mmCIF file of C-alpha atoms and ligand atoms in Angstrom:
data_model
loop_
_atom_site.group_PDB
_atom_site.id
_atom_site.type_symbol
_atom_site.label_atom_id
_atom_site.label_comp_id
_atom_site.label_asym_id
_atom_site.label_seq_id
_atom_site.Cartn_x
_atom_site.Cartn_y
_atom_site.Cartn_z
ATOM 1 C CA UNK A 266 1.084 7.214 -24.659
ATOM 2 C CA UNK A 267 -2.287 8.462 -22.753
ATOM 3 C CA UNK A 268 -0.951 9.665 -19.371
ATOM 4 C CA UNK A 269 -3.085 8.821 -15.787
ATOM 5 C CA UNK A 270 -5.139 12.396 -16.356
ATOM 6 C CA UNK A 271 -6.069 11.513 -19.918
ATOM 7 C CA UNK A 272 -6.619 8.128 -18.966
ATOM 8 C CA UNK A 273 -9.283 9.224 -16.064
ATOM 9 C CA UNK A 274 -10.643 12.004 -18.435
ATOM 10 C CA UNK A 275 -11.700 9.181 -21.153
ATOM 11 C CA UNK A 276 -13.286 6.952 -18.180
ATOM 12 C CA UNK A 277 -15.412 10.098 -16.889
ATOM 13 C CA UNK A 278 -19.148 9.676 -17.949
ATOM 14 C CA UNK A 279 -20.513 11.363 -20.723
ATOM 15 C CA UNK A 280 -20.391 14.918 -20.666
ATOM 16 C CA UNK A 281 -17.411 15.239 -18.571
ATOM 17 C CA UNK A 282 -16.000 19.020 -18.161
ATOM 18 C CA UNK A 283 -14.125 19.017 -14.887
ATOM 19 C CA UNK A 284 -12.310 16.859 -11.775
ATOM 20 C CA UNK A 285 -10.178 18.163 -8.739
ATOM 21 C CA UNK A 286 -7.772 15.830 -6.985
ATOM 22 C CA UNK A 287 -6.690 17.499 -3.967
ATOM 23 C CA UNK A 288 -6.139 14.112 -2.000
ATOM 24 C CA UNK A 289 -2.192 12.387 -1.741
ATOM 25 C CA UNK A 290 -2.091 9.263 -3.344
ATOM 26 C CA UNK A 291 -4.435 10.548 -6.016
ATOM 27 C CA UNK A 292 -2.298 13.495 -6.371
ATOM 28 C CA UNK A 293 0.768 11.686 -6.861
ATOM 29 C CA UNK A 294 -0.834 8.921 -9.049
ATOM 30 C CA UNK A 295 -1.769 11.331 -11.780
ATOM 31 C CA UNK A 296 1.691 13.140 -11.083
ATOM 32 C CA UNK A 297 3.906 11.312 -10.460
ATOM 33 C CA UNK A 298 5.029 14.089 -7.718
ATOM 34 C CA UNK A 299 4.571 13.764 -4.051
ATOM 35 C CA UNK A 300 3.919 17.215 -2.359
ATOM 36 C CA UNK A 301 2.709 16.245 1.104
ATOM 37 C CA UNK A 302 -0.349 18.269 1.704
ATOM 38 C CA UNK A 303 -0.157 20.772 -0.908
ATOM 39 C CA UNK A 304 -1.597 21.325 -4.218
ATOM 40 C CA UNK A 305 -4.427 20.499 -6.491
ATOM 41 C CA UNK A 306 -5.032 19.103 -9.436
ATOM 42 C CA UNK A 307 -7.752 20.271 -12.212
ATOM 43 C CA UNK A 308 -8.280 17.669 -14.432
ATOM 44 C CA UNK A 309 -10.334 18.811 -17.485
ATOM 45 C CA UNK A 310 -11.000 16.909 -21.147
ATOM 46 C CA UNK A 311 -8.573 18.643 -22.770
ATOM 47 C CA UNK A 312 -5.437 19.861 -20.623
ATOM 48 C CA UNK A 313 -4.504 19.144 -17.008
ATOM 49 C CA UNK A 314 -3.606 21.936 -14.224
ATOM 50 C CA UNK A 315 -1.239 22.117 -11.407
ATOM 51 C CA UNK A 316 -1.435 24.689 -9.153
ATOM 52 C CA UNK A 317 1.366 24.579 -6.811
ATOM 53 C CA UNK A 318 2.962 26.772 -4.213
ATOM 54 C CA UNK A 319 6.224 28.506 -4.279
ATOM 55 C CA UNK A 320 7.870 25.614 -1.844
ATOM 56 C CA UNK A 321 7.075 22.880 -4.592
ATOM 57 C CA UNK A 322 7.663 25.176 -7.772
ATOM 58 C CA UNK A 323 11.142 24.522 -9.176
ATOM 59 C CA UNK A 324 11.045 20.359 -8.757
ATOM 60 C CA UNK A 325 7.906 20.508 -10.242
ATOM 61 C CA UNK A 326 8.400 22.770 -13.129
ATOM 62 C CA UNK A 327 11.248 20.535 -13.858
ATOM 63 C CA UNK A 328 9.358 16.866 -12.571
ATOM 64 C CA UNK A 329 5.838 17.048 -13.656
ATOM 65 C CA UNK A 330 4.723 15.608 -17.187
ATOM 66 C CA UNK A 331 1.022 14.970 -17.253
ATOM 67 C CA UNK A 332 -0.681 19.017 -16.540
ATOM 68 C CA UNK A 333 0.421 22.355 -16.839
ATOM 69 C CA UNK A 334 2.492 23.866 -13.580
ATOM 70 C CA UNK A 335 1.149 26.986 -12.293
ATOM 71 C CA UNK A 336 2.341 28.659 -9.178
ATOM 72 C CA UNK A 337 -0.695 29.154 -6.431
ATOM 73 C CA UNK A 338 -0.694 32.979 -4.525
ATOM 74 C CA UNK A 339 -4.469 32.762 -4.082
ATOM 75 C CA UNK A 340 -6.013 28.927 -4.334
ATOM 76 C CA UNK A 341 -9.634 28.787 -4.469
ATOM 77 C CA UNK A 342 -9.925 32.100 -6.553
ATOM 78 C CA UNK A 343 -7.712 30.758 -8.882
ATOM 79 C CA UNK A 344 -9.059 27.442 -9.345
ATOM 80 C CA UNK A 345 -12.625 28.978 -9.350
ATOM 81 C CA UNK A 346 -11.208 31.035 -12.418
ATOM 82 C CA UNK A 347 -10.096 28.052 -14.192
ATOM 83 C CA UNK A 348 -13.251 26.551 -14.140
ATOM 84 C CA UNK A 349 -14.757 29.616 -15.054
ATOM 85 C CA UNK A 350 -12.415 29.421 -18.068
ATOM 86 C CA UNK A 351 -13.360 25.972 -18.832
ATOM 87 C CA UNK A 352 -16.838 26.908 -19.072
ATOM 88 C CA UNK A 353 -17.546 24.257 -16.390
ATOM 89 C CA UNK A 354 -21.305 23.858 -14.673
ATOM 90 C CA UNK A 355 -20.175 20.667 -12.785
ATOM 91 C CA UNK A 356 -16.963 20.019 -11.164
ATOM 92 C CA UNK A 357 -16.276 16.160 -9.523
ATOM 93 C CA UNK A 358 -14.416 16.028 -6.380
ATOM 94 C CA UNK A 359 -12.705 12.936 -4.601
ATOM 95 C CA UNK A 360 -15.657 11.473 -1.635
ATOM 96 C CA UNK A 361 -12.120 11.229 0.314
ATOM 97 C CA UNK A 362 -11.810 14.727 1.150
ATOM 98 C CA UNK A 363 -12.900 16.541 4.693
ATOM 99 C CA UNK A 364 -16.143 18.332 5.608
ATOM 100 C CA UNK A 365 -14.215 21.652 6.110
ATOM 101 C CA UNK A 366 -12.781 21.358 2.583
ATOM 102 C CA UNK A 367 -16.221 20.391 0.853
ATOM 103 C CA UNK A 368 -17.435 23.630 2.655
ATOM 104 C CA UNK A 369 -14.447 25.839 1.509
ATOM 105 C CA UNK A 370 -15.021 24.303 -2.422
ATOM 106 C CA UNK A 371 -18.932 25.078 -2.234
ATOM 107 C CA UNK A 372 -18.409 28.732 -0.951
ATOM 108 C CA UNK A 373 -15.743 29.333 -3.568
ATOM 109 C CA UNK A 374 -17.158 28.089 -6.329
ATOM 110 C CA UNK A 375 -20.167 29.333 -6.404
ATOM 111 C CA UNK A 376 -22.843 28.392 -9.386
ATOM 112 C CA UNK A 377 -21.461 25.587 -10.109
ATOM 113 C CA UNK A 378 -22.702 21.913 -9.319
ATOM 114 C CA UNK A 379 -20.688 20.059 -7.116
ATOM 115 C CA UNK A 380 -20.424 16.370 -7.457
ATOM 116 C CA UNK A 381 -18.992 14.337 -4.243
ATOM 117 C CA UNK A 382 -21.593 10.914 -4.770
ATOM 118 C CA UNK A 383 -18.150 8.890 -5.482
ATOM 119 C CA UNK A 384 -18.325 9.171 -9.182
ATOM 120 C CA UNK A 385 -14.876 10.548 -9.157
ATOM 121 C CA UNK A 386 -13.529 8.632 -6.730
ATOM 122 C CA UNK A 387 -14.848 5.390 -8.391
ATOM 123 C CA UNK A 388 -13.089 6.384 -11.307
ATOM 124 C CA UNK A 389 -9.654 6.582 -10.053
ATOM 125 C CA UNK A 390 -9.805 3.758 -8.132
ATOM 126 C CA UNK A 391 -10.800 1.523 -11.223
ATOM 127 C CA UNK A 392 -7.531 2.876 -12.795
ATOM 128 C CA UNK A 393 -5.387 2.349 -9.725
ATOM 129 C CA UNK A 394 -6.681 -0.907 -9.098
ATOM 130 C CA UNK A 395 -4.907 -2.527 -12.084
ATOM 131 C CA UNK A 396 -1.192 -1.766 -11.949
ATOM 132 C CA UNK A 397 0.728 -1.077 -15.185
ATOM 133 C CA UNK A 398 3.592 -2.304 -16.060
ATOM 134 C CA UNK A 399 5.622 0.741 -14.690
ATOM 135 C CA UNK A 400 4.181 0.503 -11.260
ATOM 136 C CA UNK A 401 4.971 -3.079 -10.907
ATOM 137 C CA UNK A 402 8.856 -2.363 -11.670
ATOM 138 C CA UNK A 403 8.851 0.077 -8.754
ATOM 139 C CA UNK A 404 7.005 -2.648 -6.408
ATOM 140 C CA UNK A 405 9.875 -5.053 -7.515
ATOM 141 C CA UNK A 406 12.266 -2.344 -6.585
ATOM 142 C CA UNK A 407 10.995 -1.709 -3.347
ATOM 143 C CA UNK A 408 10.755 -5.465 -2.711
ATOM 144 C CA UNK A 409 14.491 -6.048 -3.309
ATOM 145 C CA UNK A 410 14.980 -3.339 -0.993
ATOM 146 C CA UNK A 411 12.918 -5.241 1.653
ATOM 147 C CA UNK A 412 14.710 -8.941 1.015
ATOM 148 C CA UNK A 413 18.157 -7.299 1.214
ATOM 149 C CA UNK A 414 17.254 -6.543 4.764
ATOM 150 C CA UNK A 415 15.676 -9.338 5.673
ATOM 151 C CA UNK A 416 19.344 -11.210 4.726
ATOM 152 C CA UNK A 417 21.102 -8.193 6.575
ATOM 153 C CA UNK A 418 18.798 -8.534 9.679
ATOM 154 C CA UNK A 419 19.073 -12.159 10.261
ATOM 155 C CA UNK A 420 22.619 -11.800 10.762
ATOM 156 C CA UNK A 421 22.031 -9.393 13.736
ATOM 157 C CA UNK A 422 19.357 -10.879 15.802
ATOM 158 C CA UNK A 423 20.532 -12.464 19.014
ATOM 159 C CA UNK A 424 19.756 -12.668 22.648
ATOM 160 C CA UNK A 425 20.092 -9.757 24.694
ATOM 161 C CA UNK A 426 19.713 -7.112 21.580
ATOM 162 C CA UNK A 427 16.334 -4.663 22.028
ATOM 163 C CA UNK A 428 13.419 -5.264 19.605
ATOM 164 C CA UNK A 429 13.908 -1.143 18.950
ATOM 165 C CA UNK A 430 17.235 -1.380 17.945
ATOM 166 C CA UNK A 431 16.890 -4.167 15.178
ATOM 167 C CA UNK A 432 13.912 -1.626 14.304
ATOM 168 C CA UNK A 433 15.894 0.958 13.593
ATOM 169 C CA UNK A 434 19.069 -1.010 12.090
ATOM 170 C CA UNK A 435 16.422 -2.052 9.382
ATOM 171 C CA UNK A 436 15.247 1.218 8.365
ATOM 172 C CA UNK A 437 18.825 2.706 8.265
ATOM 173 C CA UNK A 438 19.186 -0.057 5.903
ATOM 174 C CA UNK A 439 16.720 0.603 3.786
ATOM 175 C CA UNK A 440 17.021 4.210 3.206
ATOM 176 C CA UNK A 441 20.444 4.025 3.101
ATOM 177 C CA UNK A 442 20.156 2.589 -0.145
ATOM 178 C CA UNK A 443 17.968 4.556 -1.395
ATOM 179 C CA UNK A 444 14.283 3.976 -0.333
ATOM 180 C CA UNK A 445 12.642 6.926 -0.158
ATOM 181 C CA UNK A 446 10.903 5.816 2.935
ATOM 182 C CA UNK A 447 8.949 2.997 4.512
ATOM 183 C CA UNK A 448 5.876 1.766 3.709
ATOM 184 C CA UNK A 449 4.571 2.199 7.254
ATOM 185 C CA UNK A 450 6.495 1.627 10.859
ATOM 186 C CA UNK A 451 8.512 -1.492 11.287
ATOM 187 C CA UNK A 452 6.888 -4.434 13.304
ATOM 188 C CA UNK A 453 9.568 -6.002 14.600
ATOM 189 C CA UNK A 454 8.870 -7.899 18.020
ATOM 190 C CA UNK A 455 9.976 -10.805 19.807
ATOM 191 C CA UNK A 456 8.904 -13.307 22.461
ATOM 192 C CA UNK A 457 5.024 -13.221 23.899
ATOM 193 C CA UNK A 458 4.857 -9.609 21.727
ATOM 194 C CA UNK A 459 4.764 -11.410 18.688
ATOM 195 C CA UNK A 460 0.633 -13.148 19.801
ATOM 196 C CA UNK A 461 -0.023 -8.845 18.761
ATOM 197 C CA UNK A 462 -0.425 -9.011 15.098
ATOM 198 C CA UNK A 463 0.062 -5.503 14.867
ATOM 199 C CA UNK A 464 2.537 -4.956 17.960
ATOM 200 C CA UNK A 465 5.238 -1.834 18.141
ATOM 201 C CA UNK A 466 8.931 -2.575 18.644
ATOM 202 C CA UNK A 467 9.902 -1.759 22.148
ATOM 203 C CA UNK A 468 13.086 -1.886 24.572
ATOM 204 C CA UNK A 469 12.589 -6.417 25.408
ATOM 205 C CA UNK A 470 15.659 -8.022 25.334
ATOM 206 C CA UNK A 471 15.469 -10.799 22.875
ATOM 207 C CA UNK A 472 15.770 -14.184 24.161
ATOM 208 C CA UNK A 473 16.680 -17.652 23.478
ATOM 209 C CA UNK A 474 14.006 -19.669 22.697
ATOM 210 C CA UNK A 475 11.972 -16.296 21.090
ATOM 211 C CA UNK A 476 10.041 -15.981 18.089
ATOM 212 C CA UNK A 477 10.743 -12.613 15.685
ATOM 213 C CA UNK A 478 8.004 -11.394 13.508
ATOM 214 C CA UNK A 479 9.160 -9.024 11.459
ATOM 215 C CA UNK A 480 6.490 -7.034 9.611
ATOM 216 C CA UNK A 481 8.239 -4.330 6.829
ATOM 217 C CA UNK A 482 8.416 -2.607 3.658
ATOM 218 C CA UNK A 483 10.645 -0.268 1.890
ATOM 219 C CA UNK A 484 9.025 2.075 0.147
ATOM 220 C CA UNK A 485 10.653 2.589 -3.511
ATOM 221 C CA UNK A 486 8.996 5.529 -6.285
ATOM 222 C CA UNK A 487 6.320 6.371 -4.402
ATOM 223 C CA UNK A 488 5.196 2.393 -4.191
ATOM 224 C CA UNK A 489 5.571 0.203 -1.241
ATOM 225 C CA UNK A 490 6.638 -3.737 -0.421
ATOM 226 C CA UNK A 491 5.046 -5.420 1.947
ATOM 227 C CA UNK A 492 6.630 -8.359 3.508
ATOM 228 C CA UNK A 493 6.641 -10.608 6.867
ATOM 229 C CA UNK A 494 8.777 -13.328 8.127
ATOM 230 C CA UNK A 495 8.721 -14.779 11.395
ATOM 231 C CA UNK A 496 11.967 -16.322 12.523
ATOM 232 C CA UNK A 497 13.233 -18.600 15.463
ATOM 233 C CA UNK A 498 16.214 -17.860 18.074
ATOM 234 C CA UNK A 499 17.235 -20.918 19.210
ATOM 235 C CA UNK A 500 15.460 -24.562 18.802
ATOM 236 C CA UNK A 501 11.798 -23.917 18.794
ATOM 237 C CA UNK A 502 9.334 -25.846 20.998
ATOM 238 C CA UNK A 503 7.141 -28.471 19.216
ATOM 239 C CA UNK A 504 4.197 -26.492 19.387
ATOM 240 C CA UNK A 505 5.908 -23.038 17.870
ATOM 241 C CA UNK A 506 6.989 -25.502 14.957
ATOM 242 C CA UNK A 507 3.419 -26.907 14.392
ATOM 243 C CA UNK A 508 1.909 -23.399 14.305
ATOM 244 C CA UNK A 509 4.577 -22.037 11.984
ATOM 245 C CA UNK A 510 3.987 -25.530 9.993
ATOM 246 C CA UNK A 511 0.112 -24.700 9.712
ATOM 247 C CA UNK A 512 0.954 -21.028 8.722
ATOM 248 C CA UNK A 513 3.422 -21.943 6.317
ATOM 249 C CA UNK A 514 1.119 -24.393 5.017
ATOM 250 C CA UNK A 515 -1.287 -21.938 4.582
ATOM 251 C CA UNK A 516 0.426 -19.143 3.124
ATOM 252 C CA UNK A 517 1.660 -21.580 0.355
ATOM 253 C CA UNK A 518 -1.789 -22.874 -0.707
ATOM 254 C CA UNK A 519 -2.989 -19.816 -1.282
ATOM 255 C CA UNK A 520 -0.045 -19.366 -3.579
ATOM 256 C CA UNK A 521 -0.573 -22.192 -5.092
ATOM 257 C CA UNK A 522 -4.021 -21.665 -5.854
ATOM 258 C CA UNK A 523 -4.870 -17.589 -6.207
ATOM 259 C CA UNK A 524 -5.430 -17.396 -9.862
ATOM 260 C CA UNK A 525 -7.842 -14.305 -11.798
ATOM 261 C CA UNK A 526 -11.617 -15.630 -11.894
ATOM 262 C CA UNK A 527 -11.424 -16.079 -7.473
ATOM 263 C CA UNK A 528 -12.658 -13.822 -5.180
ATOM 264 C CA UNK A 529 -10.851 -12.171 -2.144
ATOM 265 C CA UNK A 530 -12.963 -14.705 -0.373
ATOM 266 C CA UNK A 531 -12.306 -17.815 -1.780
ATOM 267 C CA UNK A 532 -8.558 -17.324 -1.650
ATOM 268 C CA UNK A 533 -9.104 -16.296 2.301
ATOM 269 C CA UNK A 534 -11.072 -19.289 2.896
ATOM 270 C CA UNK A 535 -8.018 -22.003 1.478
ATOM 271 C CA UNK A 536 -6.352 -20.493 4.443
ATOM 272 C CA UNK A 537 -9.311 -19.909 6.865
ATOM 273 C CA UNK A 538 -9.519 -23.946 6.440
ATOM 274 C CA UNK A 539 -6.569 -25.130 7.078
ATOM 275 C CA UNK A 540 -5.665 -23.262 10.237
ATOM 276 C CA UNK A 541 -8.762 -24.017 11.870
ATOM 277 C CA UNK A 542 -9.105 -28.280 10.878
ATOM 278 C CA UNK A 543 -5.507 -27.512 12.839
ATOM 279 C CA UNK A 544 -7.015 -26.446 15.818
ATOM 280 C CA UNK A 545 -6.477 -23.275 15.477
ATOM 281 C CA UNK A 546 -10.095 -22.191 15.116
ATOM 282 C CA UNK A 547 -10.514 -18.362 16.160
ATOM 283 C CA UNK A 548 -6.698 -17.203 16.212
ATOM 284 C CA UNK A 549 -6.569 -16.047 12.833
ATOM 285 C CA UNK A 550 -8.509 -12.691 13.300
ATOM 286 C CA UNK A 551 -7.736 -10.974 10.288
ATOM 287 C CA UNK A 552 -8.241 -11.022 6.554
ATOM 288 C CA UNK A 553 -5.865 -12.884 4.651
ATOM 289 C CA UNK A 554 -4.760 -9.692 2.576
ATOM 290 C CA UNK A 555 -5.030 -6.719 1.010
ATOM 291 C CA UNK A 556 -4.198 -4.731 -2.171
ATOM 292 C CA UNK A 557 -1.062 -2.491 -2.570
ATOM 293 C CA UNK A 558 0.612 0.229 -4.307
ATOM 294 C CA UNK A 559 0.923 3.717 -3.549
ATOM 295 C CA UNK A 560 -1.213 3.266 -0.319
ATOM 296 C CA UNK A 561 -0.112 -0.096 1.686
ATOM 297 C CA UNK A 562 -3.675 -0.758 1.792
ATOM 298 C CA UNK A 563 -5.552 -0.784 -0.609
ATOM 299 C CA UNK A 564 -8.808 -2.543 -2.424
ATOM 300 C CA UNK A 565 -9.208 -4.909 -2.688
ATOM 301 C CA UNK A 566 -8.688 -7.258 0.107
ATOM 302 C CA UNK A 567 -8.860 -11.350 0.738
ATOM 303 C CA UNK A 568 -11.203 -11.399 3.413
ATOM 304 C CA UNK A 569 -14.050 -13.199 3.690
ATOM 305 C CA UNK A 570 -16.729 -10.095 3.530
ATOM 306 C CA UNK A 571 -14.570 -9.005 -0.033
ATOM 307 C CA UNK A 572 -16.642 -10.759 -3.236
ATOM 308 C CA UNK A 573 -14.419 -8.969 -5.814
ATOM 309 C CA UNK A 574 -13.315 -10.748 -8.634
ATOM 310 C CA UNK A 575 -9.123 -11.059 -8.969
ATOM 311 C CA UNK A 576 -8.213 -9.717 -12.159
ATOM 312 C CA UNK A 577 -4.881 -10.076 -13.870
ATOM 313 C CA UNK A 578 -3.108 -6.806 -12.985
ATOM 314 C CA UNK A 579 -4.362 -6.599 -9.209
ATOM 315 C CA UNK A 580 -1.741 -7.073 -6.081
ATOM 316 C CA UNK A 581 -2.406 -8.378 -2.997
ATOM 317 C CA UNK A 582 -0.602 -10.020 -0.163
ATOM 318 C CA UNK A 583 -1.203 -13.359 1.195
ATOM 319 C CA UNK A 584 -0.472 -13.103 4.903
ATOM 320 C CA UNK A 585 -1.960 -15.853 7.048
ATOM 321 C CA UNK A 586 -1.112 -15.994 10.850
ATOM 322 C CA UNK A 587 -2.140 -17.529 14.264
ATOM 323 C CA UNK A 588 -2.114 -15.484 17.162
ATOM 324 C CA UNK A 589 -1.890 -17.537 20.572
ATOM 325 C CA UNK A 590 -2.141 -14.408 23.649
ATOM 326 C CA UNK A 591 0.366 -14.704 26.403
ATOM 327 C CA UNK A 592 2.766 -16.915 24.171
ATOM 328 C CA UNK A 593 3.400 -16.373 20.579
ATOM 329 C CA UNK A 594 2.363 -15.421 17.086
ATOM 330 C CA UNK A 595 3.148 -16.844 14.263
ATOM 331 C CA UNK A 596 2.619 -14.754 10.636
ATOM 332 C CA UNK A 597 3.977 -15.208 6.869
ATOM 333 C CA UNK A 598 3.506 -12.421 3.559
ATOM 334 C CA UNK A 599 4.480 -12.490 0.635
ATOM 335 C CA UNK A 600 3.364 -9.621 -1.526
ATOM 336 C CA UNK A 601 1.951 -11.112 -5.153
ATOM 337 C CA UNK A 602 0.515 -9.985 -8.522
ATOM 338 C CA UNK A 603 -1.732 -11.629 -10.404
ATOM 339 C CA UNK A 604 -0.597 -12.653 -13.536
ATOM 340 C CA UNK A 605 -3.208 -14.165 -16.923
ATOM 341 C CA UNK A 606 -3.285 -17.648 -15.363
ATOM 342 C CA UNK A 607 -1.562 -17.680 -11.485
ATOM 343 C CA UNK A 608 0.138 -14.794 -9.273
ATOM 344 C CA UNK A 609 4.085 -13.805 -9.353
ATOM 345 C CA UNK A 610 5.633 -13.792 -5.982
ATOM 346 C CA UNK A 611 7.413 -10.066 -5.698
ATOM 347 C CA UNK A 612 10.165 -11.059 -3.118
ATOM 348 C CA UNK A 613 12.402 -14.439 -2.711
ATOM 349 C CA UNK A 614 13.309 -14.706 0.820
ATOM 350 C CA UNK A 615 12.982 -17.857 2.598
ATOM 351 C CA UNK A 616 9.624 -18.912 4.060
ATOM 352 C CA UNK A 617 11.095 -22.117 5.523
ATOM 353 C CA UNK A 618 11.586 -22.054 9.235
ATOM 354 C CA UNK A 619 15.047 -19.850 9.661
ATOM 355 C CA UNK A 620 16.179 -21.047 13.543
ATOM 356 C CA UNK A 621 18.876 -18.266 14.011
HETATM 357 MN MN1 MN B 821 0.347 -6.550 4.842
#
């Protein structure tokens, strides 16, 4: 089977000779090898290349499938001598990378034309856009993951417990079964916090009557879940239970109707609607979603400036919320793929309203 170098190689335009990938999540997408900062990639029509430094060398002699290992003593001469090798007069590089590095790669390689108009870039994102098969299974893993805690963290919340410890109870749980990290920092706050969509765990006490947005993902392969459930301690007031109602209402719409064929758009504006004939006109400020996979965000997204067509393949989550300052917030995601005719929900916890 073509591997993710081939693969990009083929989808090159005509005349292709030579690519470098020096950026992380393209890196380990073609590699299947995460090495922080380090290493590049030469992709070229007929073999791959790894150059590598002596830190990295044994796991990825022994790891990498898809190009050649090489160990690096001297980088840019030696990748300027593989192109030299290759006979290569143009060389694409990611439009991700810095201004110093662009500089570094035009001084080094010297004669040769440099291509950083997004060609490259466009390329690998086309791939990465539409997950295979293999990617999915390491979503589903890292979604497990990330509903196992959800069940294990319900049982612990209670007044008088700090947002930061739950925090950090949930990540111990995670990676002590095996994620190899998370997908970003936990959101887990409580009380008035929660009207901060984005808000960072702190030392408040939870309290009777609180909501609990939790906001989370293990990560699981090198791919991450992404998942949020807000739950009640203690009977919630009427109005907490007609904004979770709306949000709820919301979030399962969208469900219901995402399908290939939409846009980001359209499926943000079944939400959009009915929060705002709810009254809630102005207190959903973000987009409904976004892609995922090796980067927690990624294109495209379900917002209403996004016109790209859903195709089967894609991810996204669906995370509506309402956002009321001074008193609560109220937000539900479920990370989805889309399937030939619908979407298939990654995780199965409850999205009925939990009053712990
Ligand atoms: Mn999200």
């Amino acid at each position: 089977m073509e591997n993710h170098c081939q693969k990009l190689a083929r989808s090159m335009p005509e005349g292709f000779e030579a690519a470098l990938v020096t950026t992380a999540p393209n890196r380990f997408y073609f590699l299947d090898f995460d090495a922080d900062d380090a290493g590049s990639l030469l992709i070229f029509p007929d073999e791959s290349v790894f150059l590598i430094d002596s830190r990295y060398i044994e796991v990825a002699e022994k790891t990498v499938k898809s190009a050649k290992v090489v160990e690096e003593h001297d980088r840019l001469a030696q990748i300027a001598q593989l192109l030299h090798q290759h006979g290569v007069h143009r060389l694409y590089l990611e439009e991700e990378i810095t201004v110093a590095e662009a500089a570094r790669f035009g001084a080094a390689f010297e004669g040769i034309e440099m291509d950083y108009g997004g060609t490259l870039s466009r390329a690998i994102r086309a791939l990465r856009v539409i997950k295979e098969p293999e990617e999915l299974e390491r979503i589903r893993s890292a979604q497990k993951l990330t509903d196992d805690c959800f069940t294990h963290i319900c049982g612990m919340i209670r007044p008088g417990v700090r947002e930061i410890d739950l925090a950090l109870e949930m990540e111990v749980f995670m990676r002590s079964r095996g994620a190899s990290g998370l997908a970003f920092p936990i959101i887990f706050i409580s009380g008035p916090n929660t009207s901060m969509p984005h808000g960072v765990p702190g030392e408040r006490l939870i309290e009777e009557g609180d909501f609990i947005t939790m906001d989370y993902g293990a990560r699981w392969g090198g791919y991450c879940a992404d998942m949020t459930r807000t739950v009640a301690v203690g009977q919630p007031s009427a109005e907490m239970e007609k904004v979770y109602n709306t949000v709820l209402t919301a979030q399962l719409a969208c469900c219901r109707e995402m399908r290939p064929g939409m846009t980001g758009a359209e499926v943000d504006a079944i939400a959009r609607e009915i929060i705002d004939s709810a009254g809630y006109k102005g207190r959903f400020g973000h987009g409904l979603g976004h892609s995922l996979g090796i980067e927690i965000h990624e294109d495209p997204r379900c917002s209403p400036r996004d016109n790209t067509v859903l195709r089967p393949g894609m991810t996204m989550t669906i995370e509506p919320g309402i956002y009321l300052p001074g008193k609560f917030g109220v937000r539900i995601e479920d990370s989805v793929v889309l399937t030939e005719d619908g979407i298939e929900i990654f995780g199965s916890s409850d999205k009925n309203l939990i009053v712990l």
